[in-house]
Each structure stands twice: as structure tokens, then as C-alpha cells.
XYZ file of C-alpha atoms in Angstrom:
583
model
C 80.610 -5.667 -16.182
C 79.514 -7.409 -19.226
C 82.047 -5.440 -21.455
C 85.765 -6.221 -22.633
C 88.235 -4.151 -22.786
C 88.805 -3.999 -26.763
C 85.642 -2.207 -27.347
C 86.328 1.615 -27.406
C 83.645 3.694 -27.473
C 83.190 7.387 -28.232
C 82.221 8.538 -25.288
C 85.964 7.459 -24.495
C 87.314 8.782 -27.099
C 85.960 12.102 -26.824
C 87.097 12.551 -22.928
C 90.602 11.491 -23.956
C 90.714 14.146 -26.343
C 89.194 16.729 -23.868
C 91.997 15.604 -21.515
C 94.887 16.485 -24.093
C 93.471 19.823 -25.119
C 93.268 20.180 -21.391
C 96.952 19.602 -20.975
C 97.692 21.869 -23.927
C 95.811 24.777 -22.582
C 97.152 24.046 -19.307
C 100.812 24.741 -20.514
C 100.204 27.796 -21.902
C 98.477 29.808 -19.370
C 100.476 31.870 -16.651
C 102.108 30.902 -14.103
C 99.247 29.872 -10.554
C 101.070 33.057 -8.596
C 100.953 35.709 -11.820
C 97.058 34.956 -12.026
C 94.401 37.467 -10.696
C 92.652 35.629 -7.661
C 89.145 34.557 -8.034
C 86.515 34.790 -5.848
C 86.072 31.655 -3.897
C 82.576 30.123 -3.568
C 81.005 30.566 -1.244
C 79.652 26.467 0.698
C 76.109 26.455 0.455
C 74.053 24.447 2.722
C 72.730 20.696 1.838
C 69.046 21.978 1.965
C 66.164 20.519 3.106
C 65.853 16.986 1.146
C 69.944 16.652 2.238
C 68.851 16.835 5.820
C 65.699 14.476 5.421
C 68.064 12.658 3.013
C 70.666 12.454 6.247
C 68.089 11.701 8.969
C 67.194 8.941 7.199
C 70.407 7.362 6.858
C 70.826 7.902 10.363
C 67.689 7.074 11.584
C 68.049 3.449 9.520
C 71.759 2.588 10.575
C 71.477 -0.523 13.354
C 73.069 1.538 15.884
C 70.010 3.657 15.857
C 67.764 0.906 16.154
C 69.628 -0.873 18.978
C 69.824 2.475 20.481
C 66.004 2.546 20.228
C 65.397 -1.148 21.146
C 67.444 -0.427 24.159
C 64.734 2.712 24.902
C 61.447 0.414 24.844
C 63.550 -1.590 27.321
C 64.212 1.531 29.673
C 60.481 2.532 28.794
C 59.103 -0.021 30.256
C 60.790 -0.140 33.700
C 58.155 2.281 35.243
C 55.313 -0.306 34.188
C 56.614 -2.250 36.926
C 57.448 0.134 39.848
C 54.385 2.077 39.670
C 50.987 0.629 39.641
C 49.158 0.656 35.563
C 45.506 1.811 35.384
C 44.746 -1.188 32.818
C 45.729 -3.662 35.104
C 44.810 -1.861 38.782
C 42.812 0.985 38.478
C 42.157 0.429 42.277
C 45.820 0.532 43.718
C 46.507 3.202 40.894
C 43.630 5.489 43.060
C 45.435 4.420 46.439
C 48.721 5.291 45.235
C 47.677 9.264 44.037
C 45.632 9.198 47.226
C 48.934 7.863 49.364
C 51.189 10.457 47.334
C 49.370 13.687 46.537
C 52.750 15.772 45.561
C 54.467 13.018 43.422
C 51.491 11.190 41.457
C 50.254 14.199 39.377
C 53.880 14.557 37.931
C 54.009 10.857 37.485
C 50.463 10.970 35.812
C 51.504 14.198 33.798
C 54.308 12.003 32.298
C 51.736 8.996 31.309
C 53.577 6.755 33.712
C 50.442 4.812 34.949
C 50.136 4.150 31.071
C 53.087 3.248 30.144
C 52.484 1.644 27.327
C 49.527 3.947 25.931
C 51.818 6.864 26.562
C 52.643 8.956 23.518
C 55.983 9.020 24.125
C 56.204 5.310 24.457
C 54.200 4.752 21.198
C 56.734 7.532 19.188
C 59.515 5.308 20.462
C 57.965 2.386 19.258
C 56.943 3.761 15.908
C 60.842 4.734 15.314
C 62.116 1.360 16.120
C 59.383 -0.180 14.051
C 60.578 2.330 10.640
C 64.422 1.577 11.904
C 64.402 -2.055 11.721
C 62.357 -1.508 8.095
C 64.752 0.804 6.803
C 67.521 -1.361 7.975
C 66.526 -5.091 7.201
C 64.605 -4.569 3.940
C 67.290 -3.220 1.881
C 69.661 -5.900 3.477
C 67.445 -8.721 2.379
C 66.894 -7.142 -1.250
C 71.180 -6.884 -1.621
C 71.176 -10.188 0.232
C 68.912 -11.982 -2.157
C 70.634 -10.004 -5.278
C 74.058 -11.524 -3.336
C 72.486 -14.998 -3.926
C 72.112 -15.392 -7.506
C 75.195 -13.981 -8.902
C 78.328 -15.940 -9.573
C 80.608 -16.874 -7.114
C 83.485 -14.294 -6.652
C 86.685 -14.944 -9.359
C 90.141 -16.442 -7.768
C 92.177 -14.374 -6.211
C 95.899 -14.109 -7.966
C 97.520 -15.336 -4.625
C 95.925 -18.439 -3.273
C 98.940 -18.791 -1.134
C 97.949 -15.859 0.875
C 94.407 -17.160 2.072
C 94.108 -18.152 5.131
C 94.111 -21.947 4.126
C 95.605 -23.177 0.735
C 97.423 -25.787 -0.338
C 99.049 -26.995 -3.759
C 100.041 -30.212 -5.460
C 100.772 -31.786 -9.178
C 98.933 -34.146 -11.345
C 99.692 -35.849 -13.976
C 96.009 -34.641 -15.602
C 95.076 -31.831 -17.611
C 93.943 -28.876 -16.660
C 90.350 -29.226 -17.870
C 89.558 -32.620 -16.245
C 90.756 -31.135 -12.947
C 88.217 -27.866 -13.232
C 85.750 -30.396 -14.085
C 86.734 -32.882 -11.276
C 86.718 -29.429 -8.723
C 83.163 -28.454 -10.035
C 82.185 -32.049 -8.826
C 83.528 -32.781 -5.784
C 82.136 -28.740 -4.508
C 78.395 -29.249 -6.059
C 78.859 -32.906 -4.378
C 79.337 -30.467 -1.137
C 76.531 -28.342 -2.003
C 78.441 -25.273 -2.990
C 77.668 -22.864 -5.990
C 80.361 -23.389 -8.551
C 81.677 -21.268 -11.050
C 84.535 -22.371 -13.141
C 85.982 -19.704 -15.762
C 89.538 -18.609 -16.701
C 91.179 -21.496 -15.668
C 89.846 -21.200 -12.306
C 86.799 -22.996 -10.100
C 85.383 -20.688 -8.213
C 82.770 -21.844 -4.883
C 80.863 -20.550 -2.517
C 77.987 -21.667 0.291
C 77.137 -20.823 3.983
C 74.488 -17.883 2.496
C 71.845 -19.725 5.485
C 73.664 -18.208 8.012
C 72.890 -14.892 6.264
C 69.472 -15.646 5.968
C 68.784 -16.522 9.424
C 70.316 -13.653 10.459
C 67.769 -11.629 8.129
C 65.145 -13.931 9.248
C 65.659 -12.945 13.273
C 64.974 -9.352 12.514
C 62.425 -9.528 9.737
C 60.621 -11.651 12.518
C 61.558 -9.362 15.434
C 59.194 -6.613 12.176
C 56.663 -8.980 12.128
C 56.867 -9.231 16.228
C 56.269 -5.498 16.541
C 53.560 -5.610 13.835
C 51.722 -7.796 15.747
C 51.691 -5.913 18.848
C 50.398 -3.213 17.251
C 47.611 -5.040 16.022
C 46.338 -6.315 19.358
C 46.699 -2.991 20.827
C 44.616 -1.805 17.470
C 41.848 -4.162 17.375
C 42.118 -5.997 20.796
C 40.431 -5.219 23.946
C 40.830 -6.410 27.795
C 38.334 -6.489 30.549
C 38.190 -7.767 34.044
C 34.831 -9.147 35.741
C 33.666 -10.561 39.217
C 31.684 -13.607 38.929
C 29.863 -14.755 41.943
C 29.213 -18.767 42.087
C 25.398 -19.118 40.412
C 26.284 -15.352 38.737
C 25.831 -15.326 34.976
C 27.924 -13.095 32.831
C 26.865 -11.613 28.970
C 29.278 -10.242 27.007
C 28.363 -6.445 26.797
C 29.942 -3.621 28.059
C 27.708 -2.458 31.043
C 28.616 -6.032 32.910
C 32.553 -5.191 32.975
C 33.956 -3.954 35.806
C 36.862 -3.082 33.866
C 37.265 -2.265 30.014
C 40.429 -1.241 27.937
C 39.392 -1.122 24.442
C 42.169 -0.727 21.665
C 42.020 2.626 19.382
C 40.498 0.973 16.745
C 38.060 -1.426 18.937
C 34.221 -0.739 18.998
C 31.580 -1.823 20.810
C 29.756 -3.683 18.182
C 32.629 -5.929 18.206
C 32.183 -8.020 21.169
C 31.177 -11.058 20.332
C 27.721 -12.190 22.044
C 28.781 -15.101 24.462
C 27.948 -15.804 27.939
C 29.048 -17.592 31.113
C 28.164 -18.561 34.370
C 29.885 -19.713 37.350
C 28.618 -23.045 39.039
C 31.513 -23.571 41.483
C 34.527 -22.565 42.618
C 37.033 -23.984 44.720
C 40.572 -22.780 46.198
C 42.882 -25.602 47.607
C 45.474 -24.505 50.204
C 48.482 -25.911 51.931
C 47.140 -27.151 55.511
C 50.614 -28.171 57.386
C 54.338 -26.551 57.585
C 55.601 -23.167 56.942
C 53.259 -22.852 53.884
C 49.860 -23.059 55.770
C 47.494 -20.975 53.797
C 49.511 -21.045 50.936
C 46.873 -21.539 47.984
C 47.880 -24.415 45.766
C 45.113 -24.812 43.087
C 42.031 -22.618 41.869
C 39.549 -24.471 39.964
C 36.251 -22.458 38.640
C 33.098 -24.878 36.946
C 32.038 -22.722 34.532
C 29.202 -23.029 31.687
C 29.410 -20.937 28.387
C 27.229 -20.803 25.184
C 29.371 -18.502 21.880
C 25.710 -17.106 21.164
C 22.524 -17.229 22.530
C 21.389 -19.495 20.413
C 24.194 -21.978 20.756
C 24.561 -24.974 22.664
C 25.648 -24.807 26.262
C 28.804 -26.141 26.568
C 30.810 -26.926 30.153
C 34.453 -25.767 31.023
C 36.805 -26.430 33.509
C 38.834 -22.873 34.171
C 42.258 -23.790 35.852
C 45.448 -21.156 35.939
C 47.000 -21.447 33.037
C 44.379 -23.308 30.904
C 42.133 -20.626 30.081
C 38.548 -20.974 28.361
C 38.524 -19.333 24.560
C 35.264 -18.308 23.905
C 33.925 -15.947 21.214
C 37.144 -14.515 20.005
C 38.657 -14.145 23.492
C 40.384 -15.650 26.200
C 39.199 -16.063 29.483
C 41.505 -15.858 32.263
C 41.527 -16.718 36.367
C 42.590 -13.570 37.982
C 42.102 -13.614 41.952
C 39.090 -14.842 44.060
C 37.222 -13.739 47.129
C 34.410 -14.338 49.435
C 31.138 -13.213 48.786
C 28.510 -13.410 51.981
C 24.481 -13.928 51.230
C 22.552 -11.187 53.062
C 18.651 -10.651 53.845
C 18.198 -7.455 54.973
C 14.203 -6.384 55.904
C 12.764 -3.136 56.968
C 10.987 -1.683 59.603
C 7.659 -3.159 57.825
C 9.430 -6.636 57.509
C 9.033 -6.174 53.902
C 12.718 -7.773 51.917
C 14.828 -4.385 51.478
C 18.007 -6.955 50.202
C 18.446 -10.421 49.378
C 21.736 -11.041 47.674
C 25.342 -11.828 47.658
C 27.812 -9.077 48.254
C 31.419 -9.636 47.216
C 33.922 -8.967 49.859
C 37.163 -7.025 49.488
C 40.392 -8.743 50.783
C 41.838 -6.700 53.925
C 45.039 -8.799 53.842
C 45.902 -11.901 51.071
C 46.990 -14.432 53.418
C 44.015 -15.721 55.293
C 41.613 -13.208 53.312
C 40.548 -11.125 56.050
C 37.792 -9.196 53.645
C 35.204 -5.975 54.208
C 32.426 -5.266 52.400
C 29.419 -3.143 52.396
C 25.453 -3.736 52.206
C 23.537 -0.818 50.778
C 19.261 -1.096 51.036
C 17.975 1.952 49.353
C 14.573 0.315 49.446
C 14.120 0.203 52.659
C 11.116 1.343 54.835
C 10.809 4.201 56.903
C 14.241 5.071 55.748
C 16.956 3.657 54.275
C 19.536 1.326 55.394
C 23.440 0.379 55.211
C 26.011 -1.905 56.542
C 29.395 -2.049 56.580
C 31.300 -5.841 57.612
C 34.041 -7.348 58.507
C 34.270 -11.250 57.377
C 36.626 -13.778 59.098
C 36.423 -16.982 56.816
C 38.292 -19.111 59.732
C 37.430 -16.861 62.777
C 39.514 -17.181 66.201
C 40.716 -14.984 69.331
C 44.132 -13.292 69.078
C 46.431 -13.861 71.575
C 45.679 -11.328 73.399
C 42.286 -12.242 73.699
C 40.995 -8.820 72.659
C 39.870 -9.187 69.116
C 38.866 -11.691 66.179
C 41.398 -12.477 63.793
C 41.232 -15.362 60.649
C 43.967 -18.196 61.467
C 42.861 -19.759 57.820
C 41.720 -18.555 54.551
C 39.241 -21.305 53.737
C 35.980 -20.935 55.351
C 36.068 -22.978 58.014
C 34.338 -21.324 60.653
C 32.944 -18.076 59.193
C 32.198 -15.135 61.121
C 31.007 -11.157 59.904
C 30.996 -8.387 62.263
C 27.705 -6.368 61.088
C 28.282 -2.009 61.908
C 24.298 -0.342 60.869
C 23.819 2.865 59.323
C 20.403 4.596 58.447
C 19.728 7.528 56.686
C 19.730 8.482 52.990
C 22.725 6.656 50.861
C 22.468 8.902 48.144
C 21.954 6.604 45.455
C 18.778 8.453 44.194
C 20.676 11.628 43.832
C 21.946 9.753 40.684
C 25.610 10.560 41.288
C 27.593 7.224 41.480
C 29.141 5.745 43.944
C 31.474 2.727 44.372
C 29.276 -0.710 45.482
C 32.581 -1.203 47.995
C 32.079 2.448 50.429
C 29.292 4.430 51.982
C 29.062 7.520 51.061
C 27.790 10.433 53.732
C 28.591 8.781 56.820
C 28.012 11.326 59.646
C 26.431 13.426 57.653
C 23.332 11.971 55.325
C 24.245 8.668 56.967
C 23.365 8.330 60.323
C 25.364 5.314 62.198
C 22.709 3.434 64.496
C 23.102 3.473 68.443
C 24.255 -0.164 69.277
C 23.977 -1.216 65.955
C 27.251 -3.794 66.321
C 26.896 -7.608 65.899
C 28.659 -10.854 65.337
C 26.717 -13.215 63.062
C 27.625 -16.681 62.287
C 25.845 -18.376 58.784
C 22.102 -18.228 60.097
C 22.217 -15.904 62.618
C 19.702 -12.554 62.011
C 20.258 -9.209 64.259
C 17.068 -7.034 64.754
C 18.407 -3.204 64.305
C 17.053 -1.630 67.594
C 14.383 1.042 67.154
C 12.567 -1.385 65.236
C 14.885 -0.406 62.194
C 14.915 -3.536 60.270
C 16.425 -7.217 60.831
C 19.919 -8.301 58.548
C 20.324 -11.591 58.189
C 23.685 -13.725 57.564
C 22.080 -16.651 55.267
C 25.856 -17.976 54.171
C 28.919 -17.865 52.417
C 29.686 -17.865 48.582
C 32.446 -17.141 46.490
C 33.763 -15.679 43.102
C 36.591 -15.260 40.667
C 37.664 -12.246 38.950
C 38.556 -13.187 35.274
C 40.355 -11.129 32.701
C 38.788 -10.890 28.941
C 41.397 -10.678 26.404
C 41.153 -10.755 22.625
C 44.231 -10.314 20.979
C 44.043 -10.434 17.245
C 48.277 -10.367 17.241
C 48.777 -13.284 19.343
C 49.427 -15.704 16.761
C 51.345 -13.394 14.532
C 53.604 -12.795 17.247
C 53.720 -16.624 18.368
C 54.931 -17.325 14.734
C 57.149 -14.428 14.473
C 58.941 -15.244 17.868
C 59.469 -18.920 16.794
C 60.703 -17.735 13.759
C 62.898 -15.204 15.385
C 64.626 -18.176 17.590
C 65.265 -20.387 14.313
C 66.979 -17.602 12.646
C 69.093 -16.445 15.560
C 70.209 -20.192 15.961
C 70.875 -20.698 12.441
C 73.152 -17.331 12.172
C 75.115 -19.172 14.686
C 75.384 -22.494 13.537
C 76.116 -21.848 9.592
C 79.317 -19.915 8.594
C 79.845 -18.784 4.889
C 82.659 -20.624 3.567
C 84.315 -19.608 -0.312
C 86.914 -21.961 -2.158
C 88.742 -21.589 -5.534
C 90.617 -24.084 -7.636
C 93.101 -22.989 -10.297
C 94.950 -25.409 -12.547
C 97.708 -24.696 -14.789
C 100.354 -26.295 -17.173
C 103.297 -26.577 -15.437
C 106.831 -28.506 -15.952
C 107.537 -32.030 -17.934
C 103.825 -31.325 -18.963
C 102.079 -31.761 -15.647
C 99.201 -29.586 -13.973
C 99.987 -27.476 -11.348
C 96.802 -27.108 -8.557
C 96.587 -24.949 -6.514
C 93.428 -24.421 -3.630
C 92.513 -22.059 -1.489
C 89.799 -21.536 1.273
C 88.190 -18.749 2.920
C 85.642 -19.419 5.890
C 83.378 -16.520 7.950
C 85.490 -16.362 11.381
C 87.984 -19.951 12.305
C 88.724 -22.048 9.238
C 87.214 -25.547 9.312
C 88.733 -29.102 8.847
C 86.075 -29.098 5.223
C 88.940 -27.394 3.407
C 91.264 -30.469 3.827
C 88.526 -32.700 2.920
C 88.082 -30.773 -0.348
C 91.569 -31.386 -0.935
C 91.715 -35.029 -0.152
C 88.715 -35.170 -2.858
C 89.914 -33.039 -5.144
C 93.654 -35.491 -5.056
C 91.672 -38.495 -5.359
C 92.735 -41.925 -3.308
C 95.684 -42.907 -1.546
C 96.536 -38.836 -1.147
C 96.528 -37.301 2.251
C 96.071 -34.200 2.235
C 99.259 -31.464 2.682
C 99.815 -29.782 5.525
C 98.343 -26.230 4.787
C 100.670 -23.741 3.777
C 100.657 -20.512 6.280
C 100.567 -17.017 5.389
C 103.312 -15.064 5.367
C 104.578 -13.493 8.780
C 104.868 -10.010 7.659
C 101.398 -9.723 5.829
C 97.581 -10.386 7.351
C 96.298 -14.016 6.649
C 92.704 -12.321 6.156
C 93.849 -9.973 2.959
C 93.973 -11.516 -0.010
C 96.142 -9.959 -2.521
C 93.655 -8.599 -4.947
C 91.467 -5.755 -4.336
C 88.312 -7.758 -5.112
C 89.096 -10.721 -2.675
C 89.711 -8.355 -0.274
C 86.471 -7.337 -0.714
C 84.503 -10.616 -1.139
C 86.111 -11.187 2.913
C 83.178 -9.897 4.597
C 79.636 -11.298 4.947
C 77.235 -11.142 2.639
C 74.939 -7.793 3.242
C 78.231 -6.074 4.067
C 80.670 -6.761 1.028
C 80.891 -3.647 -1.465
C 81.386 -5.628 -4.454
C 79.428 -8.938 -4.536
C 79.037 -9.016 -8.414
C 81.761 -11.667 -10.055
C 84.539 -10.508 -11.747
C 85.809 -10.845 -15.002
């Protein structure tokens, strides 16, 4: 680019000659149909780098990657029609026990784990090396695109899709430097050479364009780092329950590939209170309206005890992590003594919601140290307990505990627990067979009540009502990556839209009775703008208007200019094949 045309070298000198003993040899061989046929080569294949060489190119086009992004969209559909283990492993065990011919072909295709299914994660690792392959070398030409010289003038202004043209009375130089002026005053990169001003700005819109999908990268990254080094937990906190960060205490753990359990950080937490507010009146009776759980939490043991009101929404960070209000329940206080009157049980039990609306819950109360042998309950709890219509059983009309009521069915016998084979703390295990049921061992208890087991069995006891949150742990090391990357992913999508690149050129020349002819013309990134006739107005100084725009012809495209380099320097920046300037 940087050489004239005068220099010859002898590298050109050497293939013209080649080209004239070329033509002599050429006109004294035979005749193309007196000459022996050759053999023809044979095509060979592009080999094994040519077809890595071509996946590549495919793999990094943006068709591939929208065709990809369009994939983790379709992906993710199942997430929400079938239940996820990570989120509930119980109505994940329902649904295979519901549908015992469909779920172990849904499970064989990872579709209760969506998202830590391989074929989800090869999906995502494509898009991820697509969008790389396809932005970085964009920005690289785009920032190469920056810093060289505005494109030379066209030899047709005329032709652009705006230009105009006018005479002054001064020379040629003082209007280049009068164009370079008024276009820096404008904030455009100015070039003047050959008798020509050449300008150029809009490369923002570019950028922000670059910006939205180096930030939709950094998005992706950042997933990939919580799912790395992140982990997510649900507990069950009864009110006066205490909770220590370890992994025994979880009812629920999903650590990320990378996550060990050294890493959990050593807080704790307990639950003072907790309170549900529901709608009392009108068609949304029930309907709960606020959950609000008093909590205390220290960051270490040694640490100062700090308090914490946990709302929805407004979660408690603590150690690392977040702490989130998941669901809530009832949890009934039980004394249950043996047939020596010795205390078999003497705790809260948390209760199981039979149906969400007015939380109609069962539970069950397991006394393995209980005297002659051991004993088990299984309950129903009403929180707001009333007759049906019919009369003929108890049904909850409200899920606050207003009137509280348990229905108490006995079992003795062994539970199994000292088998050492575990068993869930919500279902008896062996009844009928190592668990006897006990002969008129129904009751209905109210808070207080007791109900001596007959036989001499043992007494349970209904001392009162409590109840508890579940919370989800969740320590995301990407979450502020991504926060930043999706903000930064909105300001460049808005700024592709709102900034256009915009190119104008100035040429002045002698023309008759010794005046300058100028002539200007303006190229803009989609509809032209009404800046062009305020460059002119500038550019004519005051008390000009500025002319009416002169129109491409009929017969030829406005967008083409006439040389083969403006045509070229049309298209946005990342997309032009020649963006150096001309000379």
C-alpha cells in the first residue's frame, strides 16, 4: 500500500520476461488437437487439517452459533415440563413412581437434569467456542478498522446517495482546510489528501454491537463458573431449630464439579419466629400474602451474633452464600412415653402438606426407644379444623392455625431403624409386617390433649403447634460476572441501535474564471440523515442554504458508488473487505 507506482522492481521484471518467453514458446508449439493427450490428475482429497480447517470455519460462522443459541433454548424446555432432581427430588420420585414405562427413558436421556446433562453441557461448550471464534476476530479487524485512515473519495460524488455541489470564490486549499474543521468540529476522523477531505464516524455503533456479544462470552463464562465452584442446598428449619453449615444438616445438596466440602464456609443460623400472613375475606381467602422468618446468624463461631429479617425476595447473605425463603409448614410438638412412663419422644415433627391451600399436612412419629417395644404414629393435622358438609369427616377451612386438630393412628412393633438401613423421617416402614398397627389405637387430640395407647402401650401427647421454613443455600461465584455482563450486554445492544456509521468526502477543484468547484458527498449505515445538509450549510459558510440534494441517477443503484473501493467501504465495519485507505 505504501508503494508508488514508479518503482519497478525485479521481481517484476523477471515475471514480465517469463510472460514473453511464455508467449514465444506458446506460438511455436503444435496445434491443442495435433498434441498427444495427457493424463489428467487425478483430485485429491483436502485431508485431514482441510476438514478441521473447514469445521472450523463452519463451526465459527454466526449462523452456527444462532443455530446453537437457538438449541440451549429448545434444551431447556424439558426443565420445565418434567420435574428436576436439584430442585424436587421428591416429586421427581413421585413422577417415576406415577409413570414406570416412560420415566426410565426420560431419565436415560438426563431429562430430570437438564442442565447437568452431557448433551446439554456439549451444546453449551459449542456455543461458548462459536461466539469466541466469531466475535474475537471481529473485534481484532474492528479495532484494526479504527485506526486507519478514513476511506479516499470516490471519483463520482454525484452518485452517493446524498451529494451536493456549489462554487466559491476561495481556493482550493482553504476549503480542504475549512472541511477538515467543520467535520473534526462534528467529531469525525478526517483525512484530507489529493485534493480531497475524506471523514468518517459512527464506529460506536460497531462497538456496541461487539460489546453485546463479547458480554453475552462473558455471560456464559460466568455460568460456568457457578456451576464450577457453586453449590445449592435446601434445609427445614423448625422455629427455636439451629442450623450449622456442614453437610450432614442439608436435606438437600448439589455441589458443582469442582466444589468440595472443605469449602463451606462455617456459619450458622437459627430460626426464632416465623410468621405467614394470609388473605382473610373475598375470593382470595387463604391466599398467603407475606412470609416473614426472625432469624439469628453468626459468619463463624467465633463471630458476633448478628439478627436478620428473611422476607421473599430480600434474602440473608451469609458466609459466601445466599439464603433464600422457599416454602413453610407446620411442625406439631409431641411427647410420646412408654409402657414404663419413661420419655420415648419429646420433639417437633415437621408435617408434610397434603394439599397447599389450607395446608392439610401428615406426618409421622417414630419412638425406637421405647419400652417393651417400640412405637410409631402416623397423623393427620388440620391447622383450622371443621366438619364437611356432609358431616362425615374433618376438613381445614383455613391454613393458619386457628383451631388445630391431629388425628393420632398407633403402631407397635420394630421400625427397623436399628437394622441400620435408612429410611425416610416422613413413612413407616414394615407396616403389617414388622409393624404391628394397635387395636383402637385412633384419636383426635387438640394442643394439650394426651391419649393412653390401650394395653398399657404408652401415652402420646399433643403439647402444640410450631412451624418452619425451608430455605435454599446458594453460592454462586458467577453471579456478579453475569450481572455485569448482562448490563453490559443491554448497553451495547441499545447503542448498535441508536448510532449509525456515517462517511463524508469533500473535493475541491479549480474550476472556470478561477473559482473552486466543491463538491460533497455523504454516505450513512441504512436512511441518510438531515447531518449531511448541515455539513453543507457549514462547509458554505453564512447566508447559504443549503442545495437541494442532487439524486442518483434512475438507471443506476444510489448505494454503488462508482469506484470499486467505495463500493466496498458501503458496508459496516467488521464486514467491509477493504478497510485500509487508498492511495
Amino acid at each position: 500500500m505504501g508503494e508508488t507506482t514508479d518503482e519497478i522492481t525485479d521481481e517484476a521484471i523477471a515475471a514480465a520476461e517469463g510472460a514473453e518467453a511464455a508467449e514465444g514458446e506458446a506460438g511455436t508449439r503444435a496445434p491443442t488437437a495435433r498434441q498427444a493427450p495427457g493424463e489428467v490428475p487425478r483430485p485429491t482429497g483436502i485431508g485431514p487439517l482441510g476438514w478441521l480447517r473447514w469445521g472450523w470455519r463452519q463451526l465459527t460462522t454466526m449462523r452456527t452459533a444462532l443455530i446453537l443459541l437457538f438449541l440451549v433454548a429448545l434444551g431447556a424446555v424439558p426443565s420445565s415440563i418434567f420435574p428436576q432432581r436439584d430442585q424436587a427430588p421428591e416429586k421427581v420420585a413421585k413422577y417415576v413412581e406415577d409413570h414406570k414405562t416412560l420415566a426410565p427413558w426420560l431419565d436415560r436421556f438426563s431429562l430430570f437434569d437438564v442442565f447437568s446433562a452431557p448433551w446439554f453441557a456439549a451444546i453449551y461448550i459449542l456455543l461458548f467456542v462459536s461466539l469466541a471464534g466469531c466475535v474475537v476476530p471481529r473485534a481484532v479487524k474492528h479495532y484494526r478498522s479504527m485506526r486507519a485512515r478514513p476511506p479516499a473519495a470516490p471519483r463520482n460524488l454525484g452518485r452517493l446517495p446524498q451529494s451536493a455541489s456549489y462554487e466559491t470564490d476561495d481556493a482550493p486549499e482553504d476549503v480542504l482546510a475549512e472541511a477538515r474543521r467543520v467535520l473534526r468540529g462534528r467529531r469525525f476522523r478526517v483525512d484530507v489528501s489529493g485534493g480531497a477531505a475524506s471523514a468518517e464516524k459512527g464506529y460506536l455503533g460497531e462497538t456496541g454491537n461487539l460489546l453485546f456479544h463479547l458480554a453475552l462470552l462473558a455471560l456464559l463464562f460466568a455460568l460456568g463458573l457457578g456451576n464450577l465452584f457453586g453449590y445449592r442446598g435446601n434445609i427445614l428449619l423448625t422455629e427455636g431449630k439451629s442450623f450449622a453449615n456442614s453437610l450432614s444438616q442439608y436435606d438437600d445438596f448439589k455441589p458443582g464439579r469442582a466444589f468440595g466440602g472443605d469449602d463451606l464456609s462455617p456459619f450458622s443460623i437459627t430460626l426464632d419466629d416465623f410468621t405467614a400472613t394470609y388473605e382473610t375475606k373475598g375470593d382470595k381467602r387463604g391466599q398467603a400474602t407475606d412470609f416473614h422468618a426472625k432469624i439469628r446468624y453468626r459468619n463463624s463461631p467465633g463471630a458476633k451474633e448478628k439478627s436478620w429479617d428473611l422476607r421473599l425476595n430480600h434474602p440473608l447473605k451469609v458466609g459466601g452464600a445466599k439464603l433464600y425463603l422457599l416454602g413453610h409448614g407446620y411442625a406439631p410438638v409431641f411427647t410420646v412415653r412408654d409402657g414404663k412412663g419413661n420419655i420415648a419422644f419429646q420433639d417437633a415433627v415437621p408435617f408434610l402438606p397434603m394439599e397447599p391451600r389450607n395446608l392439610t399436612s401428615e406426618g409421622v412419629i417414630k419412638a425406637p426407644d421405647a419400652e417393651p417395644e417400640q412405637l410409631a404414629f402416623y397423623a393427620i393435622l388440620w391447622p383450622t379444623a371443621m366438619a364437611s358438609e356432609d358431616r362425615k369427616q374433618i376438613v381445614s377451612a383455613f391454613p393458619g392455625p386457628i383451631r388445630p386438630v391431629v388425628t393420632i393412628s398407633s403402631f407397635k412393633g420394630d421400625i427397623g431403624l436399628d437394622s441400620g438401613t435408612p429410611q425416610s423421617v416422613y413413612k413407616l416402614e414394615g407396616v403389617g409386617k414388622t409393624l404391628q398397627p394397635v387395636k383402637d389405637g385412633q384419636k383426635l387430640l387438640e394442643p394439650g390433649e394426651s391419649f393412653k395407647l390401650p394395653g398399657n402401650a404408652g401415652t402420646i401427647t399433643f403439647d402444640g403447634l410450631r412451624e418452619y421454613t425451608t430455605m435454599s443455600v446458594n453460592r454462586d461465584p458467577g453471579r456478579l460476572p453475569a450481572l455485569v455482563a448482562a448490563v453490559l450486554a443491554v448497553l451495547g445492544v441499545a447503542t448498535s441501535f441508536m448510532v449509525r456509521r456515517r462517511r463524508v468526502w469533500v473535493r475541491a477543484s479549480a474550476g472556470k474564471g478561477g473559482r473552486t468547484v466543491v463538491e460533497v458527498g455523504g454516505l450513512t449505515l441504512g436512511n441518510p440523515t438531515s447531518e449531511f445538509d448541515d455539513i453543507v450549510t457549514a462547509l458554505r459558510g453564512p447566508g447559504h442554504e443549503a442545495p437541494e440534494a442532487e439524486p442518483a441517477p434512475e438507471n443506476e443503484p444510489q448505494n454503488e458508488p462508482e469506484t470499486a473501493e467505495t463500493e466496498a467501504e458501503a458496508g459496516p465495519a467488521g464486514h467491509d473487505p477493504d478497510t485500509e485507505p487508498k492511495e
